[in-house]
Coordinates of C-alpha atoms in Angstrom, one line a residue:
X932 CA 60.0 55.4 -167.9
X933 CA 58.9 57.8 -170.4
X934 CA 61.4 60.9 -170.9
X935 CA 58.7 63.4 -169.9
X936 CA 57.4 61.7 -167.0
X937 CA 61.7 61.4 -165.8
X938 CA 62.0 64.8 -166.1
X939 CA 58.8 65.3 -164.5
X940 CA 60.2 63.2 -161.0
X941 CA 63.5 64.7 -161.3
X942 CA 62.1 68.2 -161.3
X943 CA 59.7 67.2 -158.3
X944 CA 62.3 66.2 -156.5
X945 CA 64.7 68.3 -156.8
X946 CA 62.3 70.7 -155.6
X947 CA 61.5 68.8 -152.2
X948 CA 65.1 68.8 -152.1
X949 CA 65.1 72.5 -152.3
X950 CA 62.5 72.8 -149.6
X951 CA 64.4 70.7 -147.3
X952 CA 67.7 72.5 -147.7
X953 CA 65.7 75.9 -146.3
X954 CA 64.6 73.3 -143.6
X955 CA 67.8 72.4 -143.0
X956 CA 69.4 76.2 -142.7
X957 CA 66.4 77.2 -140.8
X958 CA 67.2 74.7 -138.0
X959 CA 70.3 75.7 -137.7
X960 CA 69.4 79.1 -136.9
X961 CA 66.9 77.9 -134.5
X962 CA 69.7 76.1 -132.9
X963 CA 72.0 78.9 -132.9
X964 CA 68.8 80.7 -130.6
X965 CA 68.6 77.5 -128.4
X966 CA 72.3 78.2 -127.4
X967 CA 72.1 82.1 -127.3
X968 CA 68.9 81.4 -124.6
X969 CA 69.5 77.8 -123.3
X970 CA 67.3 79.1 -120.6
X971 CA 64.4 78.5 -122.0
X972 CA 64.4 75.5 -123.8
X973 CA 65.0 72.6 -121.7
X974 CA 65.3 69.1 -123.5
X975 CA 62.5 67.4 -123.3
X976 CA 60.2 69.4 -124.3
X977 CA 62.0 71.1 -126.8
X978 CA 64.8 68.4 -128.8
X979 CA 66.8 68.6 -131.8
X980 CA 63.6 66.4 -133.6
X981 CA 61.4 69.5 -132.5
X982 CA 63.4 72.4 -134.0
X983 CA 63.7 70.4 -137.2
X984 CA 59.8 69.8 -137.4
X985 CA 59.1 73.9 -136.6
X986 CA 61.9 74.6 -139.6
X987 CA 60.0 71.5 -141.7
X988 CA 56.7 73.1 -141.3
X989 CA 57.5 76.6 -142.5
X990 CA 59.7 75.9 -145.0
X991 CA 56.9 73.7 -146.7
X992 CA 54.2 76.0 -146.1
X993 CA 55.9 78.8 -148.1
X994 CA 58.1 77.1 -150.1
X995 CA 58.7 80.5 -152.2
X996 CA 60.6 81.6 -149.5
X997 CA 64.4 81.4 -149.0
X998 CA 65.5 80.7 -145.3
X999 CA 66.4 84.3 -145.2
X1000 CA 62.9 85.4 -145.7
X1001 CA 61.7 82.3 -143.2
X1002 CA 63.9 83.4 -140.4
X1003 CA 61.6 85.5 -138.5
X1004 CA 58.4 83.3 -138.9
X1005 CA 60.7 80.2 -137.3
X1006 CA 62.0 82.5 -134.3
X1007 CA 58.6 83.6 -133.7
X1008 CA 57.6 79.8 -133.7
X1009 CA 60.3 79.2 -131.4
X1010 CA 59.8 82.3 -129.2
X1011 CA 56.4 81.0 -129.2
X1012 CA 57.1 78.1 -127.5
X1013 CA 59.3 79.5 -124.9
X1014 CA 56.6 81.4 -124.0
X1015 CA 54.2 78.5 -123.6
X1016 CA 56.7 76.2 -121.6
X1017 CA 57.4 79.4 -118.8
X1018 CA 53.8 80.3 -118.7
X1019 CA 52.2 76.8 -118.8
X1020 CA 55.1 75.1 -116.7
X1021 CA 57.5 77.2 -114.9
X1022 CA 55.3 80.0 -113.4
X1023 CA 53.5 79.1 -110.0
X1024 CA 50.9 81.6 -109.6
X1025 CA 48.8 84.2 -112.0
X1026 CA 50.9 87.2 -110.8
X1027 CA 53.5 85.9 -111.9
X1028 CA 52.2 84.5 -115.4
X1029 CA 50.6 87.9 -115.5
X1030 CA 53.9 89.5 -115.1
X1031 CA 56.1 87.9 -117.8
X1032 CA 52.6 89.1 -120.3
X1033 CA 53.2 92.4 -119.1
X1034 CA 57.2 92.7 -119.3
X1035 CA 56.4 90.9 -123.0
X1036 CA 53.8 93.0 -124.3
X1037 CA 56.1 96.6 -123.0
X1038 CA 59.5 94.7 -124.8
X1039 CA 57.1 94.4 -128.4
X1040 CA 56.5 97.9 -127.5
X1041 CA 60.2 99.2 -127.2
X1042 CA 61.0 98.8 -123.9
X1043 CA 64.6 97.3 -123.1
X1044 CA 64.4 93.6 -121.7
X1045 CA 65.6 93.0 -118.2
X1046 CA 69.2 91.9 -118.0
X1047 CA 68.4 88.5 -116.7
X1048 CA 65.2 88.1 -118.7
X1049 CA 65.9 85.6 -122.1
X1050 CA 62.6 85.3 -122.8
X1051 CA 62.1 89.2 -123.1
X1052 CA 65.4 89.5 -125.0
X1053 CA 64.7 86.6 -127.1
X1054 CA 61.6 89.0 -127.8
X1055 CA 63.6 92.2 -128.8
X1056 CA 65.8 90.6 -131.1
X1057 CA 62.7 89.6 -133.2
X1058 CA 61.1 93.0 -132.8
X1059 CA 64.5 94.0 -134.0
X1060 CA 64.6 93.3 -137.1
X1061 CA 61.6 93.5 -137.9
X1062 CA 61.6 97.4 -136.8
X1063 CA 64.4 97.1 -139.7
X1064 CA 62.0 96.5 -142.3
X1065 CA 59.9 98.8 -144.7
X1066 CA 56.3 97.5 -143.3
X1067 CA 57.0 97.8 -139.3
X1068 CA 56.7 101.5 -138.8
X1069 CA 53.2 101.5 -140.8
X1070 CA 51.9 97.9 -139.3
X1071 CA 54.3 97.2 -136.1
X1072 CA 51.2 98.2 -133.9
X1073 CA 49.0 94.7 -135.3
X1074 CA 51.7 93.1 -134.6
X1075 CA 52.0 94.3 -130.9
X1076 CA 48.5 94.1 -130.3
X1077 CA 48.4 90.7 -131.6
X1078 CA 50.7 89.5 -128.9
X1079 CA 48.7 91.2 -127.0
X1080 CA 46.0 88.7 -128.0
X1081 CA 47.6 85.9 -127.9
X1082 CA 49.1 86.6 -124.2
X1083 CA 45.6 87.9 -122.7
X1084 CA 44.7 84.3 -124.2
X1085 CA 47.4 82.4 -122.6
X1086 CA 46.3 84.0 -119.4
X1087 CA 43.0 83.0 -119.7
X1088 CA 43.8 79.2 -119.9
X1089 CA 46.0 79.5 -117.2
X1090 CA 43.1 80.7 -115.0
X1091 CA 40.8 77.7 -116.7
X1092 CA 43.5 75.2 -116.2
X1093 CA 44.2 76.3 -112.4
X1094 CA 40.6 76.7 -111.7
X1095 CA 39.9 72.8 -113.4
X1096 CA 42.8 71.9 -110.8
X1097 CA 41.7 73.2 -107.9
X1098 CA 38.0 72.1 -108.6
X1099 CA 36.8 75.7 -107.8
X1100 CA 35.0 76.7 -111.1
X1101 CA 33.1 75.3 -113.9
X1102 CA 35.2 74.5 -117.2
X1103 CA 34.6 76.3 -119.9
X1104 CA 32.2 75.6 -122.6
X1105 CA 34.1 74.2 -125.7
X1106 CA 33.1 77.4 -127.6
X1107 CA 34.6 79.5 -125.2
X1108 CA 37.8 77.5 -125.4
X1109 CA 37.7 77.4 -129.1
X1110 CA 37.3 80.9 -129.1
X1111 CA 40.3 81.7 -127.1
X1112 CA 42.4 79.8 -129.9
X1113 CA 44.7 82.9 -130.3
X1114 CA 46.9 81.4 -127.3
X1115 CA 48.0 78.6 -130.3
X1116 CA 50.2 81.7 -131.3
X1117 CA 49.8 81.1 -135.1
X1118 CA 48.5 84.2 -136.0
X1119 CA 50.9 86.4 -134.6
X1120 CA 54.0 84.3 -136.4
X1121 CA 51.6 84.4 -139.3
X1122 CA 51.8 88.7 -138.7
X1123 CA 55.5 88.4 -138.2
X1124 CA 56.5 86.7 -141.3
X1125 CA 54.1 89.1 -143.5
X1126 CA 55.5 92.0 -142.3
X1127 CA 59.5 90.3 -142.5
X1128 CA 58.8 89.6 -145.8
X1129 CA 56.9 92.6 -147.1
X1130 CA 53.8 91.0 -147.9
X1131 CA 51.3 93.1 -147.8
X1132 CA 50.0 96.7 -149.1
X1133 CA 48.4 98.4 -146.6
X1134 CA 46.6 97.8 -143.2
X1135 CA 43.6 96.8 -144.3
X1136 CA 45.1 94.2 -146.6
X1137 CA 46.7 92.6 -143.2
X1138 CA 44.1 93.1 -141.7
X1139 CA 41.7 91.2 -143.8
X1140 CA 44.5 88.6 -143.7
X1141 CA 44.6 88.3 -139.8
X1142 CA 40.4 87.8 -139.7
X1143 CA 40.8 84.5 -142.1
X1144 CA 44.0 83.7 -140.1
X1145 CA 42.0 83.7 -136.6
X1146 CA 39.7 81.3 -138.3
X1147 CA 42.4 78.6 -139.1
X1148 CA 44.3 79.4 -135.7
X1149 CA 40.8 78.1 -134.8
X1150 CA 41.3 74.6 -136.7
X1151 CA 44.7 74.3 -135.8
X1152 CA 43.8 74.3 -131.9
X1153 CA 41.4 71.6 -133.2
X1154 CA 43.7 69.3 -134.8
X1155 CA 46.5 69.8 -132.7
X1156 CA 44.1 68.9 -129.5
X1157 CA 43.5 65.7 -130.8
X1158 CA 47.4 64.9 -131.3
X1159 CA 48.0 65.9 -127.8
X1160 CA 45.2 64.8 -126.0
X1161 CA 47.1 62.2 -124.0
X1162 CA 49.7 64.2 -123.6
X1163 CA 47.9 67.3 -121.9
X1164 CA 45.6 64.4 -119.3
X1165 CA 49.1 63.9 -118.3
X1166 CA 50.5 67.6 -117.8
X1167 CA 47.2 68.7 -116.4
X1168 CA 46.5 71.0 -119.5
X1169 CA 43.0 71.6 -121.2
X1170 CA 41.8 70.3 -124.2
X1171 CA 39.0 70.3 -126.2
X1172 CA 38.4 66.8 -125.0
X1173 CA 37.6 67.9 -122.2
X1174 CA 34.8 69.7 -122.3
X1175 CA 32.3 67.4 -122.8
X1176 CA 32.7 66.9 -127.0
X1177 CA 33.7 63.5 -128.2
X1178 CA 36.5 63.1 -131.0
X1179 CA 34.4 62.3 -133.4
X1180 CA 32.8 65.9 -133.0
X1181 CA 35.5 67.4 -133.2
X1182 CA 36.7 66.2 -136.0
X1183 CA 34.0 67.5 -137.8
X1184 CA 34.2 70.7 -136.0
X1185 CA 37.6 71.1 -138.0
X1186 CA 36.2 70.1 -141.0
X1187 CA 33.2 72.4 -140.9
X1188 CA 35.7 74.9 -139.7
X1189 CA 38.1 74.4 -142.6
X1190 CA 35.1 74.8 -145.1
X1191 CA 34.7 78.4 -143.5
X1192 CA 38.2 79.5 -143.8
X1193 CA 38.2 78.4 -147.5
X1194 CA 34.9 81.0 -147.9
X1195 CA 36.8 83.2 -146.3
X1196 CA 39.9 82.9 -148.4
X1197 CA 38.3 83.2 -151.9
X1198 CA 37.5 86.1 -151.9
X1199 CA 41.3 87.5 -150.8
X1200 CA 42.9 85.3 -153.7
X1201 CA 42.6 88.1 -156.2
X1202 CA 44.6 90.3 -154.1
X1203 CA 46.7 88.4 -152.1
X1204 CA 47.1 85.1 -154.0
X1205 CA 50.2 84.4 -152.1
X1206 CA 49.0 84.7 -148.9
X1207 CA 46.1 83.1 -149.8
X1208 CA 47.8 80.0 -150.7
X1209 CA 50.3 80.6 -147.6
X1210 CA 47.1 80.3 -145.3
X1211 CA 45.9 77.4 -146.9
X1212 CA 49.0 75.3 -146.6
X1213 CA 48.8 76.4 -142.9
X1214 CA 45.8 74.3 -142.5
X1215 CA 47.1 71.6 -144.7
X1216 CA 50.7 71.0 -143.9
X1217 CA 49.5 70.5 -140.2
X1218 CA 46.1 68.7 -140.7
X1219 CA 48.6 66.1 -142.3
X1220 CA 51.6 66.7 -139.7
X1221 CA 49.0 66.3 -136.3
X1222 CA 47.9 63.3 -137.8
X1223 CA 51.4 61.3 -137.3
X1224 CA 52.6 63.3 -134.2
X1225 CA 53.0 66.5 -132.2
X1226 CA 55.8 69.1 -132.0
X1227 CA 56.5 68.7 -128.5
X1228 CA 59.0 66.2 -127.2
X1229 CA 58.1 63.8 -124.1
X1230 CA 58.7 65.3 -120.8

């Protein structure tokens, strides 16, 4: 092998070595929050295999970042999915699932978490430190209203989903559902690491930011529906396949979609190159991961 192309592997691969390292220390701290709130992360759905992936998938999509500057997207990954399982699985009625958006949305806010509530403390420790940091007192309200968003979402499905039970109400077109992809949760993490890691300027930079990022939230619903379609005939959860669209369709949905989202980028590169590229490893890293598997473990 020639001497440049050895030095050329040995660089590459000392780099994904790199990469996985931050993986590595990244799951560990996700670990360390599985113990601190055991009460929401039963096994299955969420196993050792599933906090490595999460830690995997962050730590390649900025792999600039050290695992200190990757802690707060991978708890808000995390948190993200605790929120899912009570909402989706645990809670029994809307009031309820109503309730825990509420409590949630008041904890981003400020408000103390109740004592026995590890969800909402899980919460406040992530609103923590990010009220720590230089961008939070400027931008902390996007981030709360994005939660917002992303709850008022999860709610919505939840109403779908029991209506499609119950045979009461029509389904929802698979615009409508698409449209609602904000329940995926991505853009809020993708709020909560910019503003962890000081990534952007001002309010409209974030903002402009968040538009593209609702657009690949909208790919990633796509992609991961297809992964989990079995999956969610056999929880009773929607999915795209649902709704009267074929796979087929959908996959070029998420191609057309993904076209968008790189129009939409371009013209952000110039002043937020890194983000830019951030965003577009979003939509690569987990085109490519969806396509083996799915984060969630067998229940």
């Amino acid at each position: 092998m020639p001497s440049d192309t050895l030095a050329a592997t040995l660089e590459q691969s000392a780099e994904q070595g790199r990469i996985c390292s931050v993986a590595v220390r990244g799951q560990r701290d996700l670990q360390d929050r599985v113990a601190t709130y055991p009460a929401l992360f039963p096994d299955p759905p969420v196993d050792a295999a599933m906090l490595s992936a999460l830690a995997l998938s962050t730590a390649f999509i900025a792999p600039w970042c050290t695992a200190a500057e990757l802690r707060t997207a991978n708890r808000a990954s995390l948190w993200v999915t605790a929120e899912d399982w009570r909402i989706d699985s645990e809670l029994g009625s809307l009031e309820e699932a109503t309730a825990t958006a509420t409590a949630c949305i008041a904890v981003a806010a400020g408000s103390a978490p109740a004592d026995r509530d590890q969800l909402t403390q899980f919460l406040a420790d992530i609103r923590e430190d990010l009220a720590a940091t230089p961008l939070f007192p400027r931008l902390g309200h996007l981030w709360q209203d994005e939660l917002r968003r992303m709850l008022d979402a999860e709610l919505r499905e939840w109403r779908w989903r029991t209506d499609r039970n119950n045979k009461m109400a029509e389904l929802p077109s698979a615009g409508d559902y698409l449209a609602n992809a904000a329940g995926y949760g991505a853009t809020w993490v993708n709020i909560s690491h910019w503003i962890a890691t000081n990534a952007v300027d001002t309010e409209e930079h974030l903002t402009a930011l968040v538009t593209a990022s609702y657009e690949v939230e909208k790919v990633l619903r796509l992609v991961n529906d297809l992964a989990s379609y079995n999956r969610d005939v056999k929880a009773g959860d929607l999915n795209i396949l649902m709704l009267g669209v074929g796979e087929h369709e959908v996959r070029q949905q998420a191609i057309d979609l993904a076209d968008r989202c790189q129009k939409l980028l371009d013209p952000l590169a110039e002043v937020s190159p890194q983000q830019v590229t951030y965003l577009r490893r979003v939509l690569g890293f987990t085109a490519g991961f969806y396509h083996g598997t799915d984060f969630w473990a067998s229940r």
